[in-house]
Structure formats: structure tokens, C-alpha cells
Coordinates of C-alpha atoms and ligand atoms in Angstrom, one line a residue:
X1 CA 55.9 57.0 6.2
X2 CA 57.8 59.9 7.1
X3 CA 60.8 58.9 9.5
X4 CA 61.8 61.4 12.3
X5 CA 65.4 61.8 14.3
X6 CA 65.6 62.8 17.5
X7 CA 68.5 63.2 20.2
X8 CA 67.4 63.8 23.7
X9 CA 64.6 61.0 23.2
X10 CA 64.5 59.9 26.8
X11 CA 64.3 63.8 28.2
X12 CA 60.8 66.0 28.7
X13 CA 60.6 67.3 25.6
X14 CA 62.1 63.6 23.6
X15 CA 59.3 61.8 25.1
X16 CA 56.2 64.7 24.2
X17 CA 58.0 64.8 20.1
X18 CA 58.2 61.1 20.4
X19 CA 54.0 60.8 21.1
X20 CA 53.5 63.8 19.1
X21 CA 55.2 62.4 15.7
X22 CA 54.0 58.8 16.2
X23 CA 50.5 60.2 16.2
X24 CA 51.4 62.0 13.1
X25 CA 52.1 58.8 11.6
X26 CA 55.7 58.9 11.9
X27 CA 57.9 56.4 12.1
X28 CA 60.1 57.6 15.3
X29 CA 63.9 57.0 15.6
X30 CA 65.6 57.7 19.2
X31 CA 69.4 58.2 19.6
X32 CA 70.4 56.2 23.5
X33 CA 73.3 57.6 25.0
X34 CA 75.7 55.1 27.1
X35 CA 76.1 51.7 27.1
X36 CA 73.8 51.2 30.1
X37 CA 71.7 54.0 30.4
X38 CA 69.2 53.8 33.4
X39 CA 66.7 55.2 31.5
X40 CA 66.2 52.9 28.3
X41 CA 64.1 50.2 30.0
X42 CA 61.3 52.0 31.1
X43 CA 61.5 54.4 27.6
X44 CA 61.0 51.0 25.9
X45 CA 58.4 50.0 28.4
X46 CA 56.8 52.9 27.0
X47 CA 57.5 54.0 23.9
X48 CA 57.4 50.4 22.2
X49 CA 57.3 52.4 18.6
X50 CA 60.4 54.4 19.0
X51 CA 63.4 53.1 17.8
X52 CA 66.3 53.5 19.8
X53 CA 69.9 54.0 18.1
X54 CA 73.1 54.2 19.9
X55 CA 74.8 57.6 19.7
X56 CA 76.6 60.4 21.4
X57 CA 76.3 64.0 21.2
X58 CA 80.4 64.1 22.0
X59 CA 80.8 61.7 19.0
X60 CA 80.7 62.8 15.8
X61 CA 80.9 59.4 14.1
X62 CA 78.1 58.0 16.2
X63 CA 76.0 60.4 14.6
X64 CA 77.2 60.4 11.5
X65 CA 76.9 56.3 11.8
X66 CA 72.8 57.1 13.0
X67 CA 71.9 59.3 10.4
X68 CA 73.2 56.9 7.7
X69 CA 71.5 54.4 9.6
X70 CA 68.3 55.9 9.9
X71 CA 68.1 58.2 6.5
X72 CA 65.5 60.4 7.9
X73 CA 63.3 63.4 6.6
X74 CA 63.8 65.3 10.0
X75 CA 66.3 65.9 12.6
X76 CA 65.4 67.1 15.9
X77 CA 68.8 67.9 17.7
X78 CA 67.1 67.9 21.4
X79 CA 69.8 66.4 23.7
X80 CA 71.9 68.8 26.4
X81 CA 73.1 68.7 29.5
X82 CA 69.8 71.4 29.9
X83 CA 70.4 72.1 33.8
X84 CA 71.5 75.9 34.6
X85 CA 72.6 75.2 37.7
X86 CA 74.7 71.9 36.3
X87 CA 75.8 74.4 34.1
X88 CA 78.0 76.1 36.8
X89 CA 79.8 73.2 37.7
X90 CA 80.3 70.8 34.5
X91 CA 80.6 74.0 32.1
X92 CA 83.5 72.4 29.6
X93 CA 81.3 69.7 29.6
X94 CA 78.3 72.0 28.9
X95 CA 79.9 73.5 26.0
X96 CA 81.1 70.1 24.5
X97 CA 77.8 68.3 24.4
X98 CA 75.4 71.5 24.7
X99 CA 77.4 74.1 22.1
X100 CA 79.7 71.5 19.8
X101 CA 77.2 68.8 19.8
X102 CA 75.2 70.8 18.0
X103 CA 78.0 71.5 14.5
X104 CA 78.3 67.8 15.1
X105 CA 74.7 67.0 14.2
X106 CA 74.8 69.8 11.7
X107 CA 78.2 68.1 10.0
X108 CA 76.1 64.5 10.4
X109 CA 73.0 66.0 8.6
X110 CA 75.4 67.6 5.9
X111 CA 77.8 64.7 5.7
X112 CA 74.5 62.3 5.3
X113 CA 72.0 64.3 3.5
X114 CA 75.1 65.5 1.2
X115 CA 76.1 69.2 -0.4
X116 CA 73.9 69.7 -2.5
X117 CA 70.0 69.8 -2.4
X118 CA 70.4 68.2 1.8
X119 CA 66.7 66.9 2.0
X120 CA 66.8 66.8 5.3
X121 CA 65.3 69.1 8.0
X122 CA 67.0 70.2 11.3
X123 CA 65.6 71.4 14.1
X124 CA 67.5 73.0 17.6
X125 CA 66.2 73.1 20.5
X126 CA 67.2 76.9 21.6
X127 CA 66.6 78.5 25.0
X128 CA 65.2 81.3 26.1
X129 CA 68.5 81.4 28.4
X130 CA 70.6 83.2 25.7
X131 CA 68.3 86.1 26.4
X132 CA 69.8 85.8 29.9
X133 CA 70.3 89.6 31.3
X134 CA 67.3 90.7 28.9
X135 CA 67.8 93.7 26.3
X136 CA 64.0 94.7 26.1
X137 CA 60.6 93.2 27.7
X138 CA 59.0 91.2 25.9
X139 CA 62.0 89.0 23.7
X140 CA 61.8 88.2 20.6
X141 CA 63.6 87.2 17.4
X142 CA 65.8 90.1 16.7
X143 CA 66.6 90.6 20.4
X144 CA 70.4 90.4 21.5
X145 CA 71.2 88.0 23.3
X146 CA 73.7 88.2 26.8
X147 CA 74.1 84.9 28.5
X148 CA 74.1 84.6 32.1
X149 CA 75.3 80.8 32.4
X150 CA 77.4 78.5 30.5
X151 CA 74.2 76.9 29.3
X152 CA 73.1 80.1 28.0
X153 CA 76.5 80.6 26.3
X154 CA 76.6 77.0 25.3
X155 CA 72.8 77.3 23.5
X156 CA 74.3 80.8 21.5
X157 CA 76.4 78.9 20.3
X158 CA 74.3 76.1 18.9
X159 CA 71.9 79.2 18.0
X160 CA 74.4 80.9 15.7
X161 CA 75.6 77.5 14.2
X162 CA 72.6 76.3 13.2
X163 CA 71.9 80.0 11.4
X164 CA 75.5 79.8 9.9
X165 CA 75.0 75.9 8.3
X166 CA 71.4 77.4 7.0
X167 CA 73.0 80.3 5.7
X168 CA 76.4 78.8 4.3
X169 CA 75.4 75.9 3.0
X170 CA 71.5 76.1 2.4
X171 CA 71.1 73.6 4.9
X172 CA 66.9 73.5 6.2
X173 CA 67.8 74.2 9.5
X174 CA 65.2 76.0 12.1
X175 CA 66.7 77.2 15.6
X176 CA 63.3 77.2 18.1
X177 CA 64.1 79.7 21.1
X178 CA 61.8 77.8 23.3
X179 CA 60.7 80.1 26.9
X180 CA 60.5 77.4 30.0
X181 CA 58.0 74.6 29.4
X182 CA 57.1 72.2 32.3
X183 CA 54.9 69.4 32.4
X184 CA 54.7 65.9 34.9
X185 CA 57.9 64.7 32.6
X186 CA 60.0 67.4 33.6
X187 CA 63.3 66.5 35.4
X188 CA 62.8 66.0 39.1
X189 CA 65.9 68.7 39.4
X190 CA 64.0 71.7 37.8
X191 CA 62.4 74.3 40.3
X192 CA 58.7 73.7 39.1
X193 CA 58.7 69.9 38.9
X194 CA 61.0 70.1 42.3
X195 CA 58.4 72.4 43.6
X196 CA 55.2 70.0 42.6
X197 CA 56.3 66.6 43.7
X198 CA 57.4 67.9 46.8
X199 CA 54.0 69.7 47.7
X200 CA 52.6 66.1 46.6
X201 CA 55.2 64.4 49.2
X202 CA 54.5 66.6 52.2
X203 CA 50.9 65.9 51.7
X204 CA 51.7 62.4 52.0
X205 CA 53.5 62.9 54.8
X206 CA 56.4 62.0 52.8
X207 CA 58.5 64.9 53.0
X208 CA 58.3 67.6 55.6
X209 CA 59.8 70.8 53.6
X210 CA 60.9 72.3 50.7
X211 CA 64.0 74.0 50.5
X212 CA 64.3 76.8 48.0
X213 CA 66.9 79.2 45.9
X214 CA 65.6 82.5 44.8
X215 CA 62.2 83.0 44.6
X216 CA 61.6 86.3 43.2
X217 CA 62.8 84.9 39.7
X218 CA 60.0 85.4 36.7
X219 CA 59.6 82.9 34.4
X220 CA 57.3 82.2 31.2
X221 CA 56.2 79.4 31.6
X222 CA 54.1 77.0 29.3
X223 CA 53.3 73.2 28.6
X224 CA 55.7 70.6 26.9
X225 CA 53.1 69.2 25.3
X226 CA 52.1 72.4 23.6
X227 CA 55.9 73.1 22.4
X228 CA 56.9 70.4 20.5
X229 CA 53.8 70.6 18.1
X230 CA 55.5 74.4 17.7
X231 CA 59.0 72.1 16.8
X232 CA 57.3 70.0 14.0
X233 CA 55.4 72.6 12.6
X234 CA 58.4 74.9 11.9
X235 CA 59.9 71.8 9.9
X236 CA 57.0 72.0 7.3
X237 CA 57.4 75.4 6.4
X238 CA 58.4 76.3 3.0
X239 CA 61.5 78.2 4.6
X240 CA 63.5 77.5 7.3
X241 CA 63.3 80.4 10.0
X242 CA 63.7 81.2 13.7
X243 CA 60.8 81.4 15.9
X244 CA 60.4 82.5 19.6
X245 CA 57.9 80.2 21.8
X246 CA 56.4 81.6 24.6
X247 CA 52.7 82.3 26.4
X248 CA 53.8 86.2 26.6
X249 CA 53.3 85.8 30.1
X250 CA 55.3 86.1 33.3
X251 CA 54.6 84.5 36.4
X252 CA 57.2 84.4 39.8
X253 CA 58.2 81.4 41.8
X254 CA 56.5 82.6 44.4
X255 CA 53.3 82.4 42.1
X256 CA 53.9 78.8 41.5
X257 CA 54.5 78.0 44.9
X258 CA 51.0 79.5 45.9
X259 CA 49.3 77.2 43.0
X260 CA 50.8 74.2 43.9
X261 CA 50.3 74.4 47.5
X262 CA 46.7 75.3 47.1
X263 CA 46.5 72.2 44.7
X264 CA 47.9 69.9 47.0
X265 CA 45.3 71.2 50.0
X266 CA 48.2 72.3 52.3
X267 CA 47.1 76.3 52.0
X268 CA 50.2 79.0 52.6
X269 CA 53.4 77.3 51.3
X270 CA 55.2 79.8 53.7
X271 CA 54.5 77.4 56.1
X272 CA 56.7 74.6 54.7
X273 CA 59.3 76.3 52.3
X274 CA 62.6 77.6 53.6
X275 CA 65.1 79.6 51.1
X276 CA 68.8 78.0 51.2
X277 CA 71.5 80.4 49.5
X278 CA 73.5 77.3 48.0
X279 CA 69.9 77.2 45.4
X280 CA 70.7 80.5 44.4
X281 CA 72.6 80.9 40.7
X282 CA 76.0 82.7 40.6
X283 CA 74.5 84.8 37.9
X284 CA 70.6 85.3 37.7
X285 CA 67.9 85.6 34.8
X286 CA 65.0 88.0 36.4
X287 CA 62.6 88.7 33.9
X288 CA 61.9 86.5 31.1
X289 CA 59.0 87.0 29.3
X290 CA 58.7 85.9 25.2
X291 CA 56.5 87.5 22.2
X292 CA 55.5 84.6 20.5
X293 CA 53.9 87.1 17.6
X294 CA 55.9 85.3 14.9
X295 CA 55.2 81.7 15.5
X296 CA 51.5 82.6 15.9
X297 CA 51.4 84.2 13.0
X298 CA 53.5 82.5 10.5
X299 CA 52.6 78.9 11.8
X300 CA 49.4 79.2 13.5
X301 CA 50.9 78.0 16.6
X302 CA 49.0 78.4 20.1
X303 CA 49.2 77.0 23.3
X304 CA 46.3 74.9 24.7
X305 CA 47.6 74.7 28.7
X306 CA 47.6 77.8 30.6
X307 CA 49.5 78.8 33.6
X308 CA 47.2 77.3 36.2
X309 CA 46.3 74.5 34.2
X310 CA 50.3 73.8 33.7
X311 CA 50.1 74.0 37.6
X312 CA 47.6 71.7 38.5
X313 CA 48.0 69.1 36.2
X314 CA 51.6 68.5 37.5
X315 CA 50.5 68.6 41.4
X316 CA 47.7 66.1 40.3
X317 CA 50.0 63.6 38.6
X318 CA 52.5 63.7 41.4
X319 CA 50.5 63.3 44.2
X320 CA 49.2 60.4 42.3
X321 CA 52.1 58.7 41.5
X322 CA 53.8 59.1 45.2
X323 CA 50.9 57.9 46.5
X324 CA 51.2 54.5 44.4
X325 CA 55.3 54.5 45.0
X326 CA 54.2 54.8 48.7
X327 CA 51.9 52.0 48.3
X328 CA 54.7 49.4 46.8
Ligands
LIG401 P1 66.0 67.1 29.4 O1 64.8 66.5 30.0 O2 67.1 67.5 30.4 O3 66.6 66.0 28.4 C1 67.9 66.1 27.9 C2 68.2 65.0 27.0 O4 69.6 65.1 26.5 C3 68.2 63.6 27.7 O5 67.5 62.7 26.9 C4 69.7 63.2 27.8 O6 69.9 61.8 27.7 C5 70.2 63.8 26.5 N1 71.7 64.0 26.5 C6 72.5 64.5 27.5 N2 73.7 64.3 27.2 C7 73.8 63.8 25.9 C8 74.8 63.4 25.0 N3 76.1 63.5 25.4 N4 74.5 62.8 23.9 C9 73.2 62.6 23.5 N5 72.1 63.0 24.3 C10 72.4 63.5 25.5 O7 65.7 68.3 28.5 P2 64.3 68.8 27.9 O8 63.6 69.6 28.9 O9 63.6 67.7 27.3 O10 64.8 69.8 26.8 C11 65.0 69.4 25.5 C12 65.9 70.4 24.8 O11 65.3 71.7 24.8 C13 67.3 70.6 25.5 O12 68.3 70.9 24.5 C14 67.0 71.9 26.4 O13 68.3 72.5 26.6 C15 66.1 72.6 25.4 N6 65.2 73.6 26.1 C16 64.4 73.2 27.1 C17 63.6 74.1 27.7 C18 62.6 73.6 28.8 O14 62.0 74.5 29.4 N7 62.4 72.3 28.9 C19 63.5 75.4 27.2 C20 64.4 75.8 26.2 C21 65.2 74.9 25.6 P3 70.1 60.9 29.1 O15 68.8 60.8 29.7 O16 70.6 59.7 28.5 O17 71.1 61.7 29.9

């Protein structure tokens, strides 16, 4: 039984690897943060096959400690503080856990796995965010990056690192520049899971508005669910590579807004949104859009949720679950 690694385990993306792999017959390790974290009882509730191994991505002998633990054929280095807007105010803490956490894991998979002939296989979770202030339309694998947020510069880092421990000491290490991906797990703080539950809550009469940043961002946006089958399957290539993961399409807030309303039976969402400047970023990304040529290509990787799919399926989970927290 193959036995996967994963930081991050309790975020969006931890939860859809953790399903993913344990479907895959896996057996699925999870490294917990803190020595209460808020999370870890309903993860277990949920996730009864993962797991869970105490570590921090600020602590390198924590890792080192999990990894020697665990001895396991894959690594997948997901944890970050992954808020932009966080990013702003917490960015030496950014750097430490988003940026240096990530030659920590490196140094625990080469300390581990050892010098010579490392069996195992490391994944980072890159971000379309390095593209930040984008070179050329669409992005892909050779285009520069210029960061427009200390989570951007934090993930160029881990970016280049991972290359650099590939390159210097033939390390299989695969840097996934993953475009936005949302889904009903997503963070209650991100725009498009922000923008969802709220719709759900003002149809419940829950809530009464929605208060917005900038909405004439463009974002490519695609399912969880879809992107971490694109994470394992660049881990059983023969080489280790880079790959961009995107749906090649754009789409604006203001899009989404008009989706999620309509989902939620509430019609114009001009009616209940109202733009506050303290939502807007210091330093804005405006058009992200990704080729995903390469991945689909190279490991036959498509995505199965489309943009109004992506939509609905998070307005129909949250006005369900409101509805039964409104109940209680
Ligand atoms: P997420 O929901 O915000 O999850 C982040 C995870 O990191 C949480 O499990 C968190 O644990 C953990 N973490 C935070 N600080 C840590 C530390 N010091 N040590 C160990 N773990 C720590 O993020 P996500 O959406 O699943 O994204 C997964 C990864 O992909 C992140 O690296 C993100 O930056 C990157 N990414 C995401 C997207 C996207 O659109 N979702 C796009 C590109 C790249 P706690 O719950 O204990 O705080």
C-alpha cells in the first residue's frame, strides 16, 4: 500500500487529496498543526482513514521527525498561510511558513529519503499568484513571473526551491502552478465561497448584504476536486516537471456574482451587494487566465466541473447547510 504525506490536510485542497488518494488505495498520512487546533475534530469526524501527525511548517524537526515517522512514497507540501489579503498584513509570517516552509520540507524529504537515489516524491502546491502583474495572456510554464503580494513572493520562492533541490540534488520534486480552484470546502474568507454562502444566507433571510472589494478582477477559475487528481498524477510520471493547471478560461467577479445570485433565486445581485474600499488589495492581479496545454498533454489531465457547474454546486451546498445550521 502506497503511503502518502500531506501538509495542509485540514485546508480545501488537504481534504479533496486526502479522498482522492484513499480512493486510490492509499494509505493517507496528515501533518496537524498546533496543539489544539479547532479543526482536528471534525477532520477526524470525517476523515477516519487519515492519519494525523503533529508538525509544523515553521519547524524543521517536526518534519523531519514526520517524515521518519511516516517513511512515505509521496510528499505533498500543501500548507500556507494561502490568503492574499492575509498576506498584506502577516507578510514575515507569510514568508516564514509560505516561502521557508517549503526548503524545510525539501531538507526533511532529503534528510529522510537520504542523498543518494531519494525515493521519495514531492509535490508544491504553486500559485498562479506569482504570475501576479501578468507578462503575456494566457500563462504558462516559461512565463516570468512578477508578484503582486507577499503570497505571491512567498510561492516564487517555494517555486524556485523546489526547481533548485530537483535540479541540485536529483531530488523528484514537481512544482504545480495551480490557477484558483473553488469548491463548498473552500475557506469562508475567499471571494467566491464568501460570495456563495452569503447569497445562501440572504435567501434565508440570514444575512441582508454582501459587502464587496473589487469586482472587475478576472479569475480562472476551476474545481478542487478536479486539481488534486492533476497533483497525484504529476507524481507518477517518469520525470519530475512543472505543470500549469488551469480551465484556459476567464471569468469576472461580477460574472460570479450573477451565477450565484440567479442560483439562489434572488435575481440582480446589484440589489444586495455594496463595494467597500477596505476589500480592495494594495496591489491588484487583473487578468489571470492559464494554458493548461502541458498538463493536458503530458498527463492526460482535464477538468470535469465547469464554470457554472463550479457555481451552482457551491450555492446548492450552502444554502443547504445554512438552512440545517438555521434549523439547530
Ligand atoms: P487552505 O484551505 O487555506 O489550507 C491551508 C492549509 O495550510 C491548512 O490546512 C492550514 O492548517 C495549513 N497551515 C497553515 N499554516 C501552517 C503551518 N505553519 N504548518 C503546517 N500547516 C499549516 O488552502 P488550499 O486552498 O487548500 O490550498 C492548498 C495549497 O495550494 C496552499 O499552499 C495554497 O497556497 C495553494 N494554492 C491554492 C490555490 C486555490 O485556489 N485554492 C491556488 C493555487 C495554490 P490549519 O487549518 O491548521 O491552519
Amino acid at each position: 500500500m502506497p503511503k502518502a504525506f500531506i501538509t495542509g490536510i485540514t485546508g480545501q485542497d488537504g481534504q479533496h487529496l486526502a479522498e482522492f488518494l484513499h480512493s486510490k488505495g492509499y494509505q493517507v498520512f496528515g501533518m496537524l498543526k498546533g496543539q489544539n487546533n479547532p479543526r482536528a475534530i471534525q477532520f477526524r469526524d470525517e476523515f477516519p482513514y487519515v492519519e494525523l501527525v503533529p508538525g509544523d511548517l515553521a519547524d524543521l524537526p517536526s518534519l523531519v521527525s514526520a517524515l521518519d515517522q511516516v517513511q512515505p512514497d509521496e510528499v505533498y507540501n500543501l500548507g500556507a498561510i494561502s490568503f492574499v489579503a492575509i498576506s498584506f498584513n502577516q507578510a514575515e509570517l507569510t514568508s516564514n511558513i509560505t516561502g521557508l516552509g517549503v526548503l524545510r520540507m525539501l531538507e526533511a524529504v532529503r534528510m529522510v529519503g537520504g542523498t543518494q537515489n531519494n525515493p521519495i516524491r514531492f509535490y508544491q502546491a504553486s500559485s498562479s499568484e506569482m504570475f501576479g502583474q501578468v507578462r503575456e495572456i494566457p500563462q504558462n510554464e516559461l512565463t516570468p513571473f512578477h508578484p503582486r503580494s507577499p503570497y505571491g513572493c512567498a510561492k516564487v520562492f517555494g517555486h524556485n526551491i523546489t526547481v533548485n533541490y530537483r535540479e541540485s540534488y536529483g531530488i523528484y520534486a514537481c512544482s504545480g502552478i495551480l490557477f484558483n480552484h473553488e469548491g463548498p470546502r473552500r475557506g469562508l474568507e475567499f471571494v467566491t465561497r464568501k460570495i456563495t454562502n452569503t447569497a445562501a444566507r440572504i435567501k434565508l433571510g440570514i444575512d441582508k448584504e454582501l459587502v464587496m472589494g473589487n469586482l472587475d478582477a478576472k479569475r480562472d477559475w476551476g474545481y478542487a476536486g478536479d486539481y488534486v487528481r492533476a497533483m497525484w498524477l504529476m507524481l507518477q510520471q517518469d520525470q519530475p516537471d512543472d505543470y500549469v493547471v488551469a480551465t484556459g478560461e476567464t471569468h469576472s467577479i461580477e460574472e460570479f456574482l450573477t451565477l450565484a445570485f440567479e442560483e439562489a433565486g434572488l435575481g440582480d445581485w446589484r440589489n444586495f451587494v455594496r463595494q467597500d474600499p477596505k476589500f480592495f488589495r494594495p496591489a491588484e492581479v487583473d487578468l489571470l487566465i492559464g494554458d493548461p496545454t502541458k498538463a493536458q498533454k503530458k498527463l492526460g489531465w482535464t477538468r470535469e466541473v465547469d464554470f457554472a457547474g463550479l457555481v451552482k454546486m457551491m450555492v446548492r451546498h450552502d444554502l443547504e447547510s445554512e438552512a440545517s445550521r438555521a434549523k439547530r
